[in-house]
mmCIF file of C-alpha atoms in Angstrom:
data_model
loop_
_atom_site.group_PDB
_atom_site.id
_atom_site.type_symbol
_atom_site.label_atom_id
_atom_site.label_comp_id
_atom_site.label_asym_id
_atom_site.label_seq_id
_atom_site.Cartn_x
_atom_site.Cartn_y
_atom_site.Cartn_z
ATOM 1 C CA UNK K 1 36.028 -37.891 52.391
ATOM 2 C CA UNK K 2 38.129 -36.749 55.335
ATOM 3 C CA UNK K 3 36.515 -37.374 58.717
ATOM 4 C CA UNK K 4 35.891 -34.257 60.849
ATOM 5 C CA UNK K 5 38.244 -33.547 63.717
ATOM 6 C CA UNK K 6 37.022 -35.045 67.003
ATOM 7 C CA UNK K 7 35.702 -32.658 69.633
ATOM 8 C CA UNK K 8 38.350 -31.532 72.086
ATOM 9 C CA UNK K 9 38.301 -33.435 75.357
ATOM 10 C CA UNK K 10 38.562 -31.668 78.693
ATOM 11 C CA UNK K 11 41.388 -34.079 79.479
ATOM 12 C CA UNK K 12 43.721 -32.657 76.823
ATOM 13 C CA UNK K 13 44.921 -29.528 78.714
ATOM 14 C CA UNK K 14 45.993 -31.703 81.652
ATOM 15 C CA UNK K 15 48.829 -33.074 79.544
ATOM 16 C CA UNK K 16 50.532 -29.681 79.313
ATOM 17 C CA UNK K 17 51.801 -29.331 82.930
ATOM 18 C CA UNK K 18 53.396 -32.763 82.811
ATOM 19 C CA UNK K 19 55.182 -31.786 79.606
ATOM 20 C CA UNK K 20 56.444 -28.560 81.200
ATOM 21 C CA UNK K 21 57.648 -30.507 84.236
ATOM 22 C CA UNK K 22 59.439 -32.890 81.892
ATOM 23 C CA UNK K 23 61.222 -30.002 80.203
ATOM 24 C CA UNK K 24 62.140 -28.321 83.537
ATOM 25 C CA UNK K 25 63.606 -31.578 84.797
ATOM 26 C CA UNK K 26 66.105 -31.475 81.945
ATOM 27 C CA UNK K 27 67.724 -28.200 83.014
ATOM 28 C CA UNK K 28 70.456 -29.862 85.045
ATOM 29 C CA UNK K 29 71.446 -32.217 82.260
ATOM 30 C CA UNK K 30 74.188 -31.571 79.669
ATOM 31 C CA UNK K 31 73.071 -29.402 76.755
ATOM 32 C CA UNK K 32 73.374 -32.177 74.179
ATOM 33 C CA UNK K 33 71.129 -34.453 76.216
ATOM 34 C CA UNK K 34 68.595 -31.669 76.699
ATOM 35 C CA UNK K 35 68.428 -30.963 72.987
ATOM 36 C CA UNK K 36 67.964 -34.632 72.148
ATOM 37 C CA UNK K 37 65.197 -34.995 74.707
ATOM 38 C CA UNK K 38 63.418 -31.853 73.562
ATOM 39 C CA UNK K 39 63.608 -33.103 69.998
ATOM 40 C CA UNK K 40 62.018 -36.362 71.031
ATOM 41 C CA UNK K 41 59.212 -34.557 72.865
ATOM 42 C CA UNK K 42 58.422 -32.254 69.961
ATOM 43 C CA UNK K 43 59.170 -34.491 66.980
ATOM 44 C CA UNK K 44 55.534 -35.355 66.492
ATOM 45 C CA UNK K 45 54.620 -31.703 66.008
ATOM 46 C CA UNK K 46 57.423 -30.559 63.706
ATOM 47 C CA UNK K 47 57.890 -33.457 61.272
ATOM 48 C CA UNK K 48 57.084 -32.195 57.776
ATOM 49 C CA UNK K 49 53.885 -33.513 56.294
ATOM 50 C CA UNK K 50 54.451 -36.219 53.716
ATOM 51 C CA UNK K 51 58.021 -36.948 54.804
ATOM 52 C CA UNK K 52 57.210 -40.638 55.234
ATOM 53 C CA UNK K 53 55.514 -40.790 51.835
ATOM 54 C CA UNK K 54 58.498 -39.185 50.112
ATOM 55 C CA UNK K 55 60.669 -42.113 51.185
ATOM 56 C CA UNK K 56 58.169 -44.779 50.114
ATOM 57 C CA UNK K 57 59.064 -45.068 46.409
ATOM 58 C CA UNK K 58 59.961 -48.698 45.815
ATOM 59 C CA UNK K 59 59.559 -48.288 42.067
ATOM 60 C CA UNK K 60 58.439 -45.886 39.350
ATOM 61 C CA UNK K 61 55.789 -45.990 36.652
ATOM 62 C CA UNK K 62 55.191 -43.755 33.654
ATOM 63 C CA UNK K 63 51.830 -41.993 33.517
ATOM 64 C CA UNK K 64 51.258 -40.745 29.968
ATOM 65 C CA UNK K 65 48.530 -38.617 28.391
ATOM 66 C CA UNK K 66 48.099 -38.395 24.617
ATOM 67 C CA UNK K 67 46.554 -35.890 22.219
ATOM 68 C CA UNK K 68 46.870 -32.620 24.152
ATOM 69 C CA UNK K 69 46.987 -29.860 24.815
ATOM 70 C CA UNK K 70 43.264 -29.138 24.632
ATOM 71 C CA UNK K 71 40.602 -27.239 26.491
ATOM 72 C CA UNK K 72 40.697 -30.034 29.080
ATOM 73 C CA UNK K 73 44.399 -29.703 29.833
ATOM 74 C CA UNK K 74 44.071 -27.162 32.660
ATOM 75 C CA UNK K 75 41.689 -29.390 34.603
ATOM 76 C CA UNK K 76 43.925 -32.414 34.059
ATOM 77 C CA UNK K 77 47.011 -30.524 35.236
ATOM 78 C CA UNK K 78 45.178 -29.280 38.324
ATOM 79 C CA UNK K 79 44.150 -32.824 39.218
ATOM 80 C CA UNK K 80 47.693 -34.131 38.755
ATOM 81 C CA UNK K 81 49.240 -31.333 40.812
ATOM 82 C CA UNK K 82 46.715 -31.654 43.619
ATOM 83 C CA UNK K 83 47.556 -35.335 43.910
ATOM 84 C CA UNK K 84 51.334 -34.982 43.637
ATOM 85 C CA UNK K 85 51.649 -36.729 40.292
ATOM 86 C CA UNK K 86 53.875 -36.007 37.315
ATOM 87 C CA UNK K 87 53.319 -37.358 33.828
ATOM 88 C CA UNK K 88 54.563 -37.348 30.253
ATOM 89 C CA UNK K 89 52.312 -35.417 27.881
ATOM 90 C CA UNK K 90 52.437 -36.736 24.314
ATOM 91 C CA UNK K 91 51.253 -33.633 22.462
ATOM 92 C CA UNK K 92 50.262 -33.412 18.825
ATOM 93 C CA UNK K 93 52.034 -30.617 16.974
ATOM 94 C CA UNK K 94 48.833 -29.027 15.733
ATOM 95 C CA UNK K 95 47.442 -28.824 19.272
ATOM 96 C CA UNK K 96 50.698 -27.447 20.628
ATOM 97 C CA UNK K 97 50.684 -24.750 17.945
ATOM 98 C CA UNK K 98 47.046 -23.895 18.707
ATOM 99 C CA UNK K 99 47.444 -23.915 22.512
ATOM 100 C CA UNK K 100 50.963 -22.688 23.336
ATOM 101 C CA UNK K 101 49.915 -21.395 26.771
ATOM 102 C CA UNK K 102 48.830 -24.908 27.711
ATOM 103 C CA UNK K 103 52.190 -26.327 26.669
ATOM 104 C CA UNK K 104 53.858 -23.831 28.987
ATOM 105 C CA UNK K 105 51.378 -24.788 31.698
ATOM 106 C CA UNK K 106 52.369 -28.444 31.306
ATOM 107 C CA UNK K 107 55.998 -27.552 31.867
ATOM 108 C CA UNK K 108 55.180 -25.250 34.808
ATOM 109 C CA UNK K 109 53.211 -28.074 36.421
ATOM 110 C CA UNK K 110 56.281 -30.331 36.285
ATOM 111 C CA UNK K 111 55.214 -32.487 33.375
ATOM 112 C CA UNK K 112 57.420 -33.766 30.559
ATOM 113 C CA UNK K 113 56.410 -32.847 27.003
ATOM 114 C CA UNK K 114 56.804 -35.375 24.195
ATOM 115 C CA UNK K 115 56.037 -35.784 20.469
ATOM 116 C CA UNK K 116 52.831 -37.452 19.237
ATOM 117 C CA UNK K 117 53.085 -36.463 15.540
ATOM 118 C CA UNK K 118 51.597 -33.310 14.029
ATOM 119 C CA UNK K 119 48.193 -34.406 12.661
ATOM 120 C CA UNK K 120 47.756 -37.823 14.382
ATOM 121 C CA UNK K 121 47.852 -40.007 11.245
ATOM 122 C CA UNK K 122 48.593 -43.694 10.784
ATOM 123 C CA UNK K 123 52.291 -43.180 10.192
ATOM 124 C CA UNK K 124 52.887 -46.544 8.523
ATOM 125 C CA UNK K 125 50.637 -45.417 5.660
ATOM 126 C CA UNK K 126 52.872 -42.418 4.925
ATOM 127 C CA UNK K 127 56.082 -42.037 2.934
ATOM 128 C CA UNK K 128 59.381 -41.627 4.739
ATOM 129 C CA UNK K 129 59.370 -37.913 3.899
ATOM 130 C CA UNK K 130 55.851 -37.496 5.264
ATOM 131 C CA UNK K 131 56.736 -39.304 8.492
ATOM 132 C CA UNK K 132 59.742 -37.060 8.914
ATOM 133 C CA UNK K 133 57.588 -33.973 8.355
ATOM 134 C CA UNK K 134 55.098 -35.108 11.008
ATOM 135 C CA UNK K 135 57.830 -35.496 13.586
ATOM 136 C CA UNK K 136 59.903 -32.447 12.612
ATOM 137 C CA UNK K 137 56.928 -30.069 12.618
ATOM 138 C CA UNK K 138 55.902 -31.305 16.046
ATOM 139 C CA UNK K 139 59.402 -30.821 17.425
ATOM 140 C CA UNK K 140 59.285 -27.225 16.193
ATOM 141 C CA UNK K 141 55.739 -26.567 17.428
ATOM 142 C CA UNK K 142 56.515 -27.829 20.921
ATOM 143 C CA UNK K 143 59.749 -25.839 21.093
ATOM 144 C CA UNK K 144 58.024 -22.674 19.836
ATOM 145 C CA UNK K 145 55.342 -23.091 22.504
ATOM 146 C CA UNK K 146 57.923 -23.298 25.304
ATOM 147 C CA UNK K 147 57.913 -27.061 25.804
ATOM 148 C CA UNK K 148 61.586 -27.601 25.013
ATOM 149 C CA UNK K 149 62.860 -30.177 22.534
ATOM 150 C CA UNK K 150 61.106 -33.535 23.013
ATOM 151 C CA UNK K 151 63.202 -36.666 23.378
ATOM 152 C CA UNK K 152 60.305 -39.100 23.357
ATOM 153 C CA UNK K 153 57.872 -39.955 20.583
ATOM 154 C CA UNK K 154 54.692 -42.022 20.497
ATOM 155 C CA UNK K 155 53.183 -43.037 17.154
ATOM 156 C CA UNK K 156 49.414 -42.427 17.000
ATOM 157 C CA UNK K 157 47.412 -45.621 17.558
ATOM 158 C CA UNK K 158 50.697 -47.378 18.366
ATOM 159 C CA UNK K 159 51.049 -47.762 14.590
ATOM 160 C CA UNK K 160 54.737 -48.269 13.902
ATOM 161 C CA UNK K 161 57.292 -50.198 11.886
ATOM 162 C CA UNK K 162 61.021 -50.162 11.197
ATOM 163 C CA UNK K 163 60.746 -47.078 8.962
ATOM 164 C CA UNK K 164 58.884 -45.057 11.611
ATOM 165 C CA UNK K 165 61.405 -46.042 14.258
ATOM 166 C CA UNK K 166 64.311 -45.166 11.983
ATOM 167 C CA UNK K 167 62.928 -41.723 11.136
ATOM 168 C CA UNK K 168 62.268 -41.043 14.811
ATOM 169 C CA UNK K 169 65.787 -42.092 15.745
ATOM 170 C CA UNK K 170 67.263 -39.727 13.143
ATOM 171 C CA UNK K 171 65.307 -36.941 14.837
ATOM 172 C CA UNK K 172 66.795 -37.897 18.208
ATOM 173 C CA UNK K 173 63.519 -39.407 19.398
ATOM 174 C CA UNK K 174 62.980 -42.622 21.354
ATOM 175 C CA UNK K 175 59.762 -44.408 20.454
ATOM 176 C CA UNK K 176 57.559 -45.105 23.494
ATOM 177 C CA UNK K 177 54.504 -47.351 23.390
ATOM 178 C CA UNK K 178 52.880 -48.717 26.582
ATOM 179 C CA UNK K 179 52.619 -51.748 28.804
ATOM 180 C CA UNK K 180 49.051 -51.122 29.990
ATOM 181 C CA UNK K 181 46.226 -49.533 27.999
ATOM 182 C CA UNK K 182 43.712 -47.775 30.281
ATOM 183 C CA UNK K 183 41.068 -47.961 27.521
ATOM 184 C CA UNK K 184 39.986 -44.432 28.441
ATOM 185 C CA UNK K 185 39.737 -43.701 24.701
ATOM 186 C CA UNK K 186 37.134 -46.461 24.606
ATOM 187 C CA UNK K 187 34.932 -44.892 27.312
ATOM 188 C CA UNK K 188 36.414 -46.911 30.163
ATOM 189 C CA UNK K 189 34.919 -45.980 33.530
ATOM 190 C CA UNK K 190 36.953 -44.261 36.233
ATOM 191 C CA UNK K 191 36.905 -47.548 38.172
ATOM 192 C CA UNK K 192 38.298 -49.448 35.196
ATOM 193 C CA UNK K 193 41.033 -46.845 34.684
ATOM 194 C CA UNK K 194 42.093 -47.138 38.318
ATOM 195 C CA UNK K 195 42.139 -50.928 37.995
ATOM 196 C CA UNK K 196 44.399 -50.579 34.952
ATOM 197 C CA UNK K 197 46.859 -48.516 36.972
ATOM 198 C CA UNK K 198 46.800 -51.270 39.580
ATOM 199 C CA UNK K 199 48.326 -53.663 37.028
ATOM 200 C CA UNK K 200 51.453 -51.554 36.549
ATOM 201 C CA UNK K 201 54.777 -52.811 37.837
ATOM 202 C CA UNK K 202 58.088 -51.036 38.294
ATOM 203 C CA UNK K 203 59.322 -49.377 35.096
ATOM 204 C CA UNK K 204 56.100 -49.835 33.150
ATOM 205 C CA UNK K 205 54.092 -47.226 31.217
ATOM 206 C CA UNK K 206 50.326 -46.703 30.993
ATOM 207 C CA UNK K 207 48.418 -45.108 28.112
ATOM 208 C CA UNK K 208 45.845 -42.437 29.006
ATOM 209 C CA UNK K 209 44.450 -39.399 27.222
ATOM 210 C CA UNK K 210 44.090 -35.682 27.789
ATOM 211 C CA UNK K 211 40.376 -35.443 27.090
ATOM 212 C CA UNK K 212 38.205 -38.024 28.916
ATOM 213 C CA UNK K 213 36.343 -36.815 31.992
ATOM 214 C CA UNK K 214 36.616 -40.294 33.529
ATOM 215 C CA UNK K 215 40.400 -40.060 33.358
ATOM 216 C CA UNK K 216 40.405 -36.798 35.301
ATOM 217 C CA UNK K 217 37.962 -38.252 37.826
ATOM 218 C CA UNK K 218 40.272 -41.230 38.358
ATOM 219 C CA UNK K 219 43.372 -39.159 39.209
ATOM 220 C CA UNK K 220 42.933 -39.043 43.021
ATOM 221 C CA UNK K 221 42.448 -42.809 43.185
ATOM 222 C CA UNK K 222 45.337 -43.361 40.788
ATOM 223 C CA UNK K 223 47.555 -41.539 43.289
ATOM 224 C CA UNK K 224 46.167 -43.612 46.167
ATOM 225 C CA UNK K 225 46.604 -46.876 44.257
ATOM 226 C CA UNK K 226 50.232 -46.133 43.440
ATOM 227 C CA UNK K 227 51.030 -45.016 47.002
ATOM 228 C CA UNK K 228 49.481 -48.158 48.461
ATOM 229 C CA UNK K 229 51.798 -50.253 46.282
ATOM 230 C CA UNK K 230 54.922 -48.175 46.991
ATOM 231 C CA UNK K 231 55.068 -46.890 43.419
ATOM 232 C CA UNK K 232 55.688 -43.300 42.357
ATOM 233 C CA UNK K 233 55.097 -41.450 39.108
ATOM 234 C CA UNK K 234 58.408 -41.096 37.294
ATOM 235 C CA UNK K 235 59.838 -39.857 34.020
ATOM 236 C CA UNK K 236 60.434 -42.099 31.033
ATOM 237 C CA UNK K 237 64.077 -42.650 30.233
ATOM 238 C CA UNK K 238 65.048 -41.926 26.604
ATOM 239 C CA UNK K 239 67.796 -44.516 26.984
ATOM 240 C CA UNK K 240 65.682 -47.454 28.149
ATOM 241 C CA UNK K 241 62.070 -46.441 27.489
ATOM 242 C CA UNK K 242 61.259 -47.393 31.080
ATOM 243 C CA UNK K 243 59.968 -45.274 33.944
ATOM 244 C CA UNK K 244 62.686 -44.110 36.312
ATOM 245 C CA UNK K 245 63.086 -41.627 39.160
ATOM 246 C CA UNK K 246 62.406 -38.014 38.096
#
């Protein structure tokens, strides 16, 4: 919680005359010197908020959320935006078709939209034709909803094999799994989810989900944890499968 502003001291106004005298004493100096001095005097009041933080990215991680969009997506997007985070949303095709406005909201919020199959099956139990249908229908559903053409694909449950990867590649999709599992699907607490984020290193990807309330509750502390470690939320490269600068 942000501490309240301290009460104004009667000593504060006394600083103003000395500042005006400092500025008047510059009148006789060359213009370039005056401008530099004025800049130094006022720099503390005009520096844009967050400028220091913007330069503090010493690495990037991939925040990912599976199984959307749902009725929880708006709240998740609000939490991410309010905390300056971007993420990759692995949407199922059936949810994208049912909630096209939420797909557009994901894009408007600066998120990246990816393919998580159409009906969320165990893909390795399907025929090649069925796998292809799952991926192709999702590509179309996401595009129809305004999410563009996904380049990334995550198999439900992480269930994959050479056939799944081959079908995905023919569809122009790079398979993305994860380096850290937040366990939010397994009722992990907000504290545990934040601790999971703390294990990420540069380029790594974490698995989270659209629905859990604990995941949404963890977002502010996820942002704080990453900032404290000099890490920023990045996009996932289709070429390497690693998180990189947006």
